[in-house]
Structure formats: C-alpha cells, structure tokens
Amino acid sequence: MEKEKISNNELRTLGIEEVEILVNFSRVANGLLKHNVMGKSEILANIEALIDDPTPYALKKGGKFKNLAEDIIAMRKEGKFVKQERSNFKLKEEIAEFPVWGLEHIEVGALAQMRTAIQLPIAVAGALMPDAHQGYGLPIGGVLATTANTIIPFAVGVDIACRMCLSIFELPAETIDTETDKLKNILVDHTYFGIGCTTKSYFDSSLFDSAAWNETKVIRSLKDRAYAQLGTSGTGNHFVEWGELTVGEGALESIPAGKYLALLSHSGSRGFGGAVADHYSKIAMTKTKLSSEAKHLAWLDLDKDEGQEYWIAMNLAGEYASANHHEIHNKIALALGINPVTRIENHHNFAWKEQLADGTEVMVHRKGATPAGEGILGIIPGSMSTPGFLVRGKGNATSINSASHGAGRLMSRSAAFKTLDKNVIAANLVEKRITLMGSDVDEAPMAYKDIHAVMAAQNDLVEVLAKFEPRIVRMANPKEKPED
C-alpha cells in the first residue's frame, strides 16, 4: 500500500512556489509524516500558520519548524517570499430565511450547514431539497446563490458535474426477463468501476481534441488521467443499471405510452474532477479566511486568475462527465445491437450563472440538487431496489429552479454497516427481482430515504413523466472505498 505523502501541489496552494524553499518544506513535512511525528492535516495547518507568522516558530527551541521559520524571516528581509494578502470575512449576523422542502426528512446537521451558508457575505439566496443530508461545507441537497462573480468549490462538490443519464430503447421491458444473461454480460463487458480504474478502448474520444485541455497548468497535468478513465464509473453510489421504464400518455414527445427497456447511469468526472476540486478548494481556503464553521465555504473570485481557472476546469469537467456517460451508453447500445430512441441527462454538483426572479445575476451552486427550470428534463433516482423518476421542472423560483437529486441518505455509511442486516437486504432484493453485481451494505436500499416521500415533498418543483424500476444493477466491488 502506497504511503501517505504531502505533495508539492499541496504546498503550492499555501503559497510556496520558489523551488528551493519548496524542496525544504517538502523534506521537513514528509519527514514528520514518515516518522509519525504528527498527522498530515496538522503538518499543513502548522505550515499555513508559519507562513502567516514565522516568528513564534523561529523562537521555539527545538521546534520541528524552527529552521523553516528562520529561512522565511531571512527571505522576507530580502524582499522574497512575501506574505500573501489574505482576506478575513465575517458572517452576516442575521440568518436569512430559506425555504426547505420535506423538513421532516432532513437531519439537524444539514439545516445547520445551510444556515451557515446563507450567512456568507456573498450569499444572495438559498434553498434545501427534501433529500438533503449533511455534507462537506454546503449540505448535499443544498442550493446556494451567491454574487455573480464568486464561486465556492466545496459548494459545487468533490465529484464535479456528477451526472445522471438515461437511454430509452424501443424494446419491451420484458426483455430484462427474457434476455437476463445477455444484459448482465453486456454490463460486465462494458462497464468499469473503481477509484483508479481505466479503459483502453474508446467509442468516441473527440472531447480530448478540445483546446480547453491546454487552458491551464492544472488541466494539462490531469489530461492523461482523464483520458485513461474515459467511460469508467466511480465507487459509492455510482451505478449503471438496466430497468423498466413506464412512460405515461403524452408524457414524452415521440415516445408512446408504455413500458420500455432503459439504461440508467450515475457517475461524474472521475479523478479529473476530484483533483480539480482538491486543488482549488485549498486555494479558496487559503485566500478566503472564514470562521471555523464556515471554512469549507471559502470562495474564489471570478475576477482573479484562480477563479477563472476553476471556472474553466469545472465546465470542462461537466463536458467530460457527459462524455463518460455517452461512452458507457454508446458501447452498451452497440453491444445490444440497437440505438436508443432518446437519451436524457442532467448534472448536479455544479455551478451555473443564472438570474433570480427579480433579475439579479447570481452564481447558483447545486450540490446534489437537480436543475428544475420550467420545462427542463431531469432524472431523480431512488435506490438499487426502489424506483427513480424522469421529471420535468416547473420553474419554481423559491427553490431557485431546483429539485432533489435522489432519495438522499437516511444513514451514514458507517451506521449502515453497524445496523443493517445482510439477510434482510438480500430478501429485499429477491422480493423486488433485483440482480445485483457489486456494491455493499452501505448502499442498501434501507440506507436511503423513502423516495416516494421525497417526491411527494417536491410535487410543486417537478412533474413526474415516467417511472424507472431498476432490475439489473452494476456497482463497484465492496472492497472499493467510496469516493462519492
């Protein structure tokens, strides 16, 4: 197993760019880490404080950072390694009201996180969806509109542009029962799951001809990894599954009412998006100082280089996430021998430049929330044994044109492992006629909220057009650590 390290990139986000001082910091930091003197987060916190004010570290006899502190003091006397200007922002004293859908389904921690987010000095409006649960910074299911020139990496999320994609085939739903083995084998042969998994053959890799891959140093450094992972899925709640889609009369243009074979996938921008999120969230937290409860809501200014760099990378991650799904769906359609009659998809974990109802220009962050502007199509999944729904947005301005992105977790992964019975889970899957490949207890249906209750709580946000019932589900193997 590879040992934990503090990378040069992590040190650069603290403002250490000069090669000589970077080498010294890396040597000291990784030496302390290697010998278990202190943990990684503690080392980085000390380095950050040292850069702010090296004097206390220089005065401490026998201190682990004494030599580094003395070097910085000497360099600053020569006008080198000048201390970065950092802002200190206070939260608004008054907590603005924000609408909550399905309050009875939402834990206290998620509400507290949303209250903190709405107190940001850049916050304009917020809303909480019925699938909401506690996350990192902004709660999952949280929607936050900020001033138009600001963007919060942790309010976008770690898996940038995580996405749903639905392909509808002109085949009867009964195909799942008559061609079970064929459909299972297609998933086995054409889907790939895991944190570091890669592929070697591609249906369409033309996205990598885009000039956007040369826009910034960070993007250029991640291009090869992104290319290798094109058409793969992550761990945790990411899936590719066959199911029965029931379409209502007149619900979808050019698709008659009936039951169809459909393919549904959920995954995002893989290691590319994760690395972008990690890099720019650290820059944001370095440059935008907030109180401890709000520190993960640090933002970047789009009028500055780092803000523009993140904006470019985030949008490219959106294109890449879409290309990943298309790669999966196209390979599967080719193996099935028939093209879908239509394909529907939508992002969450993203930020959009939009206008509120009063015309105010804002940046809308939807972290685990589905865009639900008037007439906009989206997919809201349930769990591996409960239905998902194809929906049309109603354009509800109070929700900032948003809806839930799924059922939402009822319990944490650790709680699921401690409390759920594998026999009960297995019986549930048999009852619902689910064939499961991969996954573990933490993704059991019982770990999620009741999707029907969640949908009932947001009937003023979306109109249900079709119901998707999963039947053959492929997810990451249990040994894979969740990354969603």
GROMACS .gro file of C-alpha atoms in nm, residues 86-477:
model
  392
   86ARG     CA    1  -0.547   3.715   0.277
   87SER     CA    2  -0.898   3.832   0.341
   88ASN     CA    3  -1.084   3.785   0.665
   89PHE     CA    4  -1.459   3.776   0.622
   90LYS     CA    5  -1.726   3.779   0.889
   91LEU     CA    6  -2.057   3.600   0.853
   92LYS     CA    7  -2.376   3.802   0.847
   93GLU     CA    8  -2.518   3.834   1.197
   94GLU     CA    9  -2.875   3.774   1.087
   95ILE     CA   10  -2.969   3.439   0.939
   96ALA     CA   11  -3.181   3.495   0.629
   97GLU     CA   12  -3.480   3.272   0.578
   98PHE     CA   13  -3.454   2.999   0.316
   99PRO     CA   14  -3.724   2.757   0.200
  100VAL     CA   15  -3.699   2.390   0.297
  101TRP     CA   16  -3.883   2.109   0.120
  102GLY     CA   17  -3.959   1.797   0.323
  103LEU     CA   18  -3.839   1.941   0.653
  104GLU     CA   19  -3.948   1.627   0.837
  105HIS     CA   20  -3.699   1.421   0.632
  106ILE     CA   21  -3.395   1.642   0.697
  107GLU     CA   22  -3.139   1.600   0.976
  108VAL     CA   23  -3.042   1.886   1.204
  109GLY     CA   24  -2.682   1.890   1.078
  110ALA     CA   25  -2.789   1.967   0.721
  111LEU     CA   26  -3.012   2.251   0.840
  112ALA     CA   27  -2.725   2.393   1.046
  113GLN     CA   28  -2.491   2.381   0.746
  114MET     CA   29  -2.746   2.561   0.530
  115ARG     CA   30  -2.792   2.829   0.796
  116THR     CA   31  -2.418   2.889   0.796
  117ALA     CA   32  -2.407   2.904   0.415
  118ILE     CA   33  -2.684   3.162   0.398
  119GLN     CA   34  -2.481   3.382   0.638
  120LEU     CA   35  -2.189   3.413   0.398
  121PRO     CA   36  -2.130   3.775   0.298
  122ILE     CA   37  -2.161   3.670  -0.067
  123ALA     CA   38  -2.484   3.470  -0.017
  124VAL     CA   39  -2.791   3.603  -0.201
  125ALA     CA   40  -3.045   3.320  -0.163
  126GLY     CA   41  -3.065   2.954  -0.068
  127ALA     CA   42  -3.294   2.652  -0.060
  128LEU     CA   43  -3.283   2.299   0.080
  129MET     CA   44  -3.419   1.999  -0.107
  130PRO     CA   45  -3.605   1.706   0.058
  131ASP     CA   46  -3.318   1.460   0.005
  132ALA     CA   47  -3.076   1.685   0.196
  133HIS     CA   48  -2.822   1.545   0.439
  134GLN     CA   49  -2.502   1.668   0.596
  135GLY     CA   50  -2.207   1.711   0.362
  136TYR     CA   51  -1.877   1.897   0.341
  137GLY     CA   52  -1.938   2.272   0.357
  138LEU     CA   53  -2.275   2.301   0.183
  139PRO     CA   54  -2.512   2.012   0.266
  140ILE     CA   55  -2.591   1.757  -0.002
  141GLY     CA   56  -2.923   1.877  -0.142
  142GLY     CA   57  -2.830   2.238  -0.076
  143VAL     CA   58  -2.879   2.515  -0.332
  144LEU     CA   59  -2.693   2.841  -0.281
  145ALA     CA   60  -2.700   3.152  -0.498
  146THR     CA   61  -2.402   3.383  -0.445
  147THR     CA   62  -2.295   3.708  -0.603
  148ALA     CA   63  -2.230   3.664  -0.974
  149ASN     CA   64  -1.851   3.689  -0.961
  150THR     CA   65  -1.795   3.432  -0.683
  151ILE     CA   66  -1.780   3.053  -0.683
  152ILE     CA   67  -1.736   2.808  -0.392
  153PRO     CA   68  -1.553   2.484  -0.483
  154PHE     CA   69  -1.696   2.290  -0.187
  155ALA     CA   70  -2.048   2.413  -0.270
  156VAL     CA   71  -2.003   2.257  -0.614
  157GLY     CA   72  -1.872   1.938  -0.457
  158VAL     CA   73  -1.581   1.699  -0.485
  159ASP     CA   74  -1.725   1.493  -0.772
  160ILE     CA   75  -1.770   1.788  -1.006
  161ALA     CA   76  -2.059   1.754  -1.253
  162CYS     CA   77  -2.179   1.421  -1.118
  163ARG     CA   78  -2.445   1.325  -1.366
  164MET     CA   79  -2.749   1.112  -1.444
  165CYS     CA   80  -2.800   0.968  -1.793
  166LEU     CA   81  -3.097   0.767  -1.922
  167SER     CA   82  -3.118   0.583  -2.255
  168ILE     CA   83  -3.460   0.457  -2.364
  169PHE     CA   84  -3.470   0.165  -2.609
  170GLU     CA   85  -3.756   0.066  -2.836
  171LEU     CA   86  -3.765  -0.277  -2.675
  172PRO     CA   87  -4.026  -0.413  -2.433
  173ALA     CA   88  -3.945  -0.403  -2.062
  174GLU     CA   89  -3.987  -0.782  -2.056
  175THR     CA   90  -3.650  -0.805  -2.234
  176ILE     CA   91  -3.497  -0.791  -1.885
  177ASP     CA   92  -3.659  -1.126  -1.806
  178THR     CA   93  -3.621  -1.293  -2.146
  179GLU     CA   94  -3.262  -1.178  -2.209
  180THR     CA   95  -3.132  -1.157  -1.850
  181ASP     CA   96  -2.796  -1.326  -1.909
  182LYS     CA   97  -2.727  -1.121  -2.222
  183LEU     CA   98  -2.799  -0.793  -2.044
  184LYS     CA   99  -2.587  -0.894  -1.742
  185ASN     CA  100  -2.295  -0.986  -1.965
  186ILE     CA  101  -2.319  -0.656  -2.152
  187LEU     CA  102  -2.282  -0.469  -1.822
  188VAL     CA  103  -1.991  -0.688  -1.718
  189ASP     CA  104  -1.814  -0.640  -2.051
  190HIS     CA  105  -1.872  -0.267  -2.097
  191THR     CA  106  -1.872  -0.104  -1.752
  192TYR     CA  107  -1.571  -0.037  -1.531
  193PHE     CA  108  -1.582   0.068  -1.166
  194GLY     CA  109  -1.326   0.176  -0.909
  195ILE     CA  110  -1.118   0.469  -0.791
  196GLY     CA  111  -0.827   0.409  -1.025
  197CYS     CA  112  -0.989   0.202  -1.298
  198THR     CA  113  -0.910   0.280  -1.661
  199THR     CA  114  -1.009   0.165  -2.010
  200LYS     CA  115  -0.806   0.102  -2.324
  201SER     CA  116  -1.068   0.124  -2.598
  202TYR     CA  117  -1.296   0.415  -2.678
  203PHE     CA  118  -1.614   0.472  -2.875
  204ASP     CA  119  -1.554   0.847  -2.911
  205SER     CA  120  -1.262   1.033  -2.755
  206SER     CA  121  -1.303   1.351  -2.961
  207LEU     CA  122  -1.354   1.562  -2.645
  208PHE     CA  123  -0.978   1.543  -2.597
  209ASP     CA  124  -0.927   1.740  -2.918
  210SER     CA  125  -1.072   2.042  -2.738
  211ALA     CA  126  -0.836   2.336  -2.680
  212ALA     CA  127  -0.975   2.356  -2.325
  213TRP     CA  128  -0.735   2.078  -2.220
  214ASN     CA  129  -0.446   2.323  -2.270
  215GLU     CA  130  -0.606   2.618  -2.090
  216THR     CA  131  -0.429   2.585  -1.753
  217LYS     CA  132  -0.137   2.406  -1.594
  218VAL     CA  133  -0.369   2.206  -1.365
  219ILE     CA  134  -0.585   2.085  -1.654
  220ARG     CA  135  -0.280   1.993  -1.864
  221SER     CA  136  -0.139   1.788  -1.574
  222LEU     CA  137  -0.463   1.588  -1.547
  223LYS     CA  138  -0.538   1.528  -1.916
  224ASP     CA  139  -0.371   1.186  -1.939
  225ARG     CA  140  -0.552   1.061  -1.628
  226ALA     CA  141  -0.884   1.187  -1.763
  227TYR     CA  142  -0.824   1.018  -2.098
  228ALA     CA  143  -0.739   0.686  -1.932
  229GLN     CA  144  -1.059   0.697  -1.725
  230LEU     CA  145  -1.297   0.797  -2.005
  231GLY     CA  146  -1.602   0.569  -1.993
  232THR     CA  147  -1.550   0.449  -1.636
  233SER     CA  148  -1.750   0.492  -1.317
  234GLY     CA  149  -1.654   0.563  -0.959
  235THR     CA  150  -1.743   0.393  -0.632
  236GLY     CA  151  -2.000   0.460  -0.360
  237ASN     CA  152  -2.341   0.533  -0.512
  238HIS     CA  153  -2.227   0.530  -0.874
  239PHE     CA  154  -2.404   0.271  -1.088
  240VAL     CA  155  -2.502   0.151  -1.435
  241GLU     CA  156  -2.828  -0.044  -1.443
  242TRP     CA  157  -3.096  -0.191  -1.666
  243GLY     CA  158  -3.454  -0.121  -1.571
  244GLU     CA  159  -3.817  -0.099  -1.675
  245LEU     CA  160  -3.931   0.249  -1.774
  246THR     CA  161  -4.305   0.319  -1.760
  247VAL     CA  162  -4.399   0.622  -1.971
  248GLY     CA  163  -4.735   0.795  -1.927
  249GLU     CA  164  -4.968   0.901  -2.207
  250GLY     CA  165  -4.837   1.216  -2.377
  251ALA     CA  166  -4.551   1.246  -2.126
  252LEU     CA  167  -4.267   1.238  -2.378
  253GLU     CA  168  -4.279   1.369  -2.731
  254SER     CA  169  -4.239   1.096  -2.995
  255ILE     CA  170  -4.246   0.816  -2.733
  256PRO     CA  171  -4.587   0.646  -2.694
  257ALA     CA  172  -4.712   0.543  -2.351
  258GLY     CA  173  -4.586   0.202  -2.247
  259LYS     CA  174  -4.311   0.005  -2.076
  260TYR     CA  175  -3.962   0.014  -2.223
  261LEU     CA  176  -3.618  -0.129  -2.162
  262ALA     CA  177  -3.397   0.153  -2.033
  263LEU     CA  178  -3.039   0.203  -1.918
  264LEU     CA  179  -2.962   0.443  -1.631
  265SER     CA  180  -2.618   0.553  -1.512
  266HIS     CA  181  -2.489   0.775  -1.233
  267SER     CA  182  -2.128   0.893  -1.210
  268GLY     CA  183  -1.920   1.207  -1.256
  269SER     CA  184  -1.587   1.347  -1.364
  270ARG     CA  185  -1.370   1.078  -1.203
  271GLY     CA  186  -1.015   1.155  -1.089
  272PHE     CA  187  -1.003   1.467  -1.306
  273GLY     CA  188  -1.288   1.637  -1.124
  274GLY     CA  189  -1.167   1.518  -0.785
  275ALA     CA  190  -0.819   1.661  -0.838
  276VAL     CA  191  -0.959   1.993  -0.963
  277ALA     CA  192  -1.184   2.016  -0.656
  278ASP     CA  193  -0.896   1.934  -0.422
  279HIS     CA  194  -0.660   2.187  -0.578
  280TYR     CA  195  -0.895   2.485  -0.593
  281SER     CA  196  -1.075   2.425  -0.264
  282LYS     CA  197  -0.738   2.454  -0.092
  283ILE     CA  198  -0.660   2.775  -0.277
  284ALA     CA  199  -1.001   2.913  -0.178
  285MET     CA  200  -0.947   2.826   0.188
  286THR     CA  201  -0.605   2.986   0.180
  287LYS     CA  202  -0.719   3.311   0.025
  288THR     CA  203  -1.063   3.348   0.184
  289LYS     CA  204  -1.045   3.323   0.561
  290LEU     CA  205  -1.372   3.238   0.734
  291SER     CA  206  -1.475   3.123   1.081
  292SER     CA  207  -1.422   2.754   1.157
  293GLU     CA  208  -1.782   2.651   1.095
  294ALA     CA  209  -1.776   2.816   0.751
  295LYS     CA  210  -1.418   2.750   0.638
  296HIS     CA  211  -1.520   2.493   0.375
  297LEU     CA  212  -1.743   2.754   0.213
  298ALA     CA  213  -1.445   2.965   0.109
  299TRP     CA  214  -1.490   3.113  -0.236
  300LEU     CA  215  -1.287   3.215  -0.536
  301ASP     CA  216  -1.324   3.548  -0.716
  302LEU     CA  217  -1.401   3.509  -1.087
  303ASP     CA  218  -1.228   3.842  -1.146
  304LYS     CA  219  -0.898   3.680  -1.042
  305ASP     CA  220  -0.684   3.417  -1.212
  306GLU     CA  221  -0.761   3.130  -0.974
  307GLY     CA  222  -1.135   3.192  -1.006
  308GLN     CA  223  -1.118   3.188  -1.384
  309GLU     CA  224  -0.902   2.876  -1.379
  310TYR     CA  225  -1.153   2.692  -1.163
  311TRP     CA  226  -1.445   2.808  -1.380
  312ILE     CA  227  -1.273   2.674  -1.692
  313ALA     CA  228  -1.184   2.344  -1.522
  314MET     CA  229  -1.533   2.299  -1.372
  315ASN     CA  230  -1.703   2.348  -1.709
  316LEU     CA  231  -1.459   2.111  -1.876
  317ALA     CA  232  -1.537   1.856  -1.602
  318GLY     CA  233  -1.903   1.895  -1.699
  319GLU     CA  234  -1.828   1.813  -2.062
  320TYR     CA  235  -1.606   1.525  -1.952
  321ALA     CA  236  -1.874   1.378  -1.721
  322SER     CA  237  -2.121   1.385  -2.008
  323ALA     CA  238  -1.868   1.221  -2.239
  324ASN     CA  239  -1.811   0.947  -1.979
  325HIS     CA  240  -2.181   0.860  -1.980
  326HIS     CA  241  -2.204   0.874  -2.358
  327GLU     CA  242  -1.908   0.638  -2.382
  328ILE     CA  243  -2.079   0.388  -2.150
  329HIS     CA  244  -2.419   0.416  -2.317
  330ASN     CA  245  -2.282   0.400  -2.672
  331LYS     CA  246  -2.073   0.090  -2.603
  332ILE     CA  247  -2.371  -0.081  -2.442
  333ALA     CA  248  -2.607   0.018  -2.726
  334LEU     CA  249  -2.356  -0.121  -2.977
  335ALA     CA  250  -2.339  -0.450  -2.787
  336LEU     CA  251  -2.719  -0.459  -2.765
  337GLY     CA  252  -2.742  -0.400  -3.139
  338ILE     CA  253  -2.990  -0.112  -3.122
  339ASN     CA  254  -2.963   0.262  -3.069
  340PRO     CA  255  -3.178   0.433  -2.806
  341VAL     CA  256  -3.479   0.631  -2.924
  342THR     CA  257  -3.375   0.911  -2.690
  343ARG     CA  258  -3.119   0.996  -2.424
  344ILE     CA  259  -3.183   1.231  -2.130
  345GLU     CA  260  -2.924   1.358  -1.885
  346ASN     CA  261  -2.855   1.622  -1.622
  347HIS     CA  262  -2.576   1.746  -1.393
  348HIS     CA  263  -2.568   1.807  -1.023
  349ASN     CA  264  -2.258   1.917  -0.824
  350PHE     CA  265  -2.216   2.219  -1.048
  351ALA     CA  266  -2.249   2.598  -1.059
  352TRP     CA  267  -2.442   2.797  -1.317
  353LYS     CA  268  -2.458   3.168  -1.398
  354GLU     CA  269  -2.829   3.245  -1.370
  355GLN     CA  270  -3.077   3.517  -1.280
  356LEU     CA  271  -3.319   3.517  -0.988
  357ALA     CA  272  -3.684   3.605  -1.045
  358ASP     CA  273  -3.612   3.973  -0.978
  359GLY     CA  274  -3.338   3.978  -1.243
  360THR     CA  275  -3.043   3.964  -1.002
  361GLU     CA  276  -2.745   3.792  -1.165
  362VAL     CA  277  -2.609   3.518  -0.940
  363MET     CA  278  -2.394   3.207  -0.933
  364VAL     CA  279  -2.619   2.912  -0.845
  365HIS     CA  280  -2.446   2.621  -0.673
  366ARG     CA  281  -2.644   2.295  -0.678
  367LYS     CA  282  -2.465   2.042  -0.462
  368GLY     CA  283  -2.664   1.724  -0.501
  369ALA     CA  284  -2.958   1.911  -0.649
  370THR     CA  285  -3.119   1.880  -0.992
  371PRO     CA  286  -3.184   2.181  -1.220
  372ALA     CA  287  -3.562   2.215  -1.243
  373GLY     CA  288  -3.626   2.525  -1.451
  374GLU     CA  289  -3.953   2.536  -1.639
  375GLY     CA  290  -3.964   2.256  -1.898
  376ILE     CA  291  -3.618   2.120  -1.808
  377LEU     CA  292  -3.596   1.739  -1.804
  378GLY     CA  293  -3.410   1.558  -1.528
  379ILE     CA  294  -3.371   1.220  -1.359
  380ILE     CA  295  -3.416   1.162  -0.986
  381PRO     CA  296  -3.310   0.808  -0.883
  382GLY     CA  297  -3.419   0.617  -0.575
  383SER     CA  298  -3.201   0.324  -0.467
  384MET     CA  299  -3.097  -0.012  -0.610
  385SER     CA  300  -3.444  -0.157  -0.536
  386THR     CA  301  -3.670   0.149  -0.543
  387PRO     CA  302  -3.785   0.348  -0.845
  388GLY     CA  303  -3.635   0.657  -0.996
  389PHE     CA  304  -3.828   0.920  -1.187
  390LEU     CA  305  -3.795   1.108  -1.512
  391VAL     CA  306  -3.923   1.458  -1.435
  392ARG     CA  307  -3.993   1.794  -1.594
  393GLY     CA  308  -3.910   2.107  -1.396
  394LYS     CA  309  -4.186   2.350  -1.303
  395GLY     CA  310  -3.958   2.653  -1.269
  396ASN     CA  311  -4.035   2.725  -0.903
  397ALA     CA  312  -3.846   3.047  -0.827
  398THR     CA  313  -3.844   2.992  -0.449
  399SER     CA  314  -3.639   2.671  -0.495
  400ILE     CA  315  -3.405   2.862  -0.727
  401ASN     CA  316  -3.534   2.634  -1.005
  402SER     CA  317  -3.407   2.321  -0.831
  403ALA     CA  318  -3.523   1.979  -0.705
  404SER     CA  319  -3.368   1.684  -0.524
  405HIS     CA  320  -3.103   1.473  -0.695
  406GLY     CA  321  -3.220   1.145  -0.545
  407ALA     CA  322  -3.372   0.992  -0.234
  408GLY     CA  323  -3.086   1.110  -0.013
  409ARG     CA  324  -2.911   0.910   0.256
  410LEU     CA  325  -3.107   0.813   0.566
  411MET     CA  326  -2.796   0.700   0.749
  412SER     CA  327  -2.419   0.732   0.713
  413ARG     CA  328  -2.214   0.455   0.558
  414SER     CA  329  -2.066   0.359   0.895
  415ALA     CA  330  -2.415   0.347   1.051
  416ALA     CA  331  -2.533   0.123   0.766
  417PHE     CA  332  -2.255  -0.127   0.830
  418LYS     CA  333  -2.333  -0.128   1.203
  419THR     CA  334  -2.711  -0.156   1.186
  420LEU     CA  335  -2.826  -0.322   0.864
  421ASP     CA  336  -2.875  -0.698   0.830
  422LYS     CA  337  -2.734  -0.858   0.514
  423ASN     CA  338  -3.008  -1.121   0.517
  424VAL     CA  339  -3.279  -0.855   0.522
  425ILE     CA  340  -3.107  -0.673   0.235
  426ALA     CA  341  -3.082  -0.994   0.031
  427ALA     CA  342  -3.451  -1.071   0.092
  428ASN     CA  343  -3.546  -0.720  -0.024
  429LEU     CA  344  -3.354  -0.764  -0.349
  430VAL     CA  345  -3.520  -1.101  -0.414
  431GLU     CA  346  -3.862  -0.953  -0.346
  432LYS     CA  347  -3.800  -0.666  -0.591
  433ARG     CA  348  -3.647  -0.904  -0.851
  434ILE     CA  349  -3.312  -0.720  -0.845
  435THR     CA  350  -2.996  -0.878  -0.984
  436LEU     CA  351  -2.706  -0.704  -0.810
  437MET     CA  352  -2.343  -0.709  -0.920
  438GLY     CA  353  -2.106  -0.539  -0.677
  439SER     CA  354  -2.197  -0.289  -0.401
  440ASP     CA  355  -2.206  -0.342  -0.023
  441VAL     CA  356  -2.421  -0.284   0.285
  442ASP     CA  357  -2.362   0.093   0.280
  443GLU     CA  358  -2.559   0.119  -0.047
  444ALA     CA  359  -2.851  -0.094   0.070
  445PRO     CA  360  -3.200   0.043  -0.002
  446MET     CA  361  -3.257   0.082   0.374
  447ALA     CA  362  -2.967   0.330   0.392
  448TYR     CA  363  -3.173   0.574   0.184
  449LYS     CA  364  -3.482   0.783   0.249
  450ASP     CA  365  -3.818   0.679   0.109
  451ILE     CA  366  -3.808   0.807  -0.249
  452HIS     CA  367  -4.189   0.827  -0.260
  453ALA     CA  368  -4.193   1.059   0.042
  454VAL     CA  369  -3.917   1.270  -0.113
  455MET     CA  370  -4.107   1.302  -0.440
  456ALA     CA  371  -4.431   1.388  -0.259
  457ALA     CA  372  -4.248   1.667  -0.077
  458GLN     CA  373  -4.148   1.834  -0.404
  459ASN     CA  374  -4.453   1.799  -0.626
  460ASP     CA  375  -4.451   2.178  -0.667
  461LEU     CA  376  -4.099   2.159  -0.809
  462VAL     CA  377  -4.124   1.883  -1.070
  463GLU     CA  378  -4.380   1.690  -1.274
  464VAL     CA  379  -4.325   1.314  -1.299
  465LEU     CA  380  -4.320   1.192  -1.661
  466ALA     CA  381  -4.202   0.834  -1.623
  467LYS     CA  382  -4.101   0.579  -1.359
  468PHE     CA  383  -3.780   0.377  -1.380
  469GLU     CA  384  -3.764   0.050  -1.185
  470PRO     CA  385  -3.411  -0.097  -1.158
  471ARG     CA  386  -3.370  -0.468  -1.228
  472ILE     CA  387  -3.005  -0.545  -1.316
  473VAL     CA  388  -2.766  -0.325  -1.115
  474ARG     CA  389  -2.390  -0.294  -1.154
  475MET     CA  390  -2.182  -0.105  -0.893
  476ALA     CA  391  -1.824  -0.105  -0.763
  477ASN     CA  392  -1.697  -0.410  -0.578
   0.00000   0.00000   0.00000
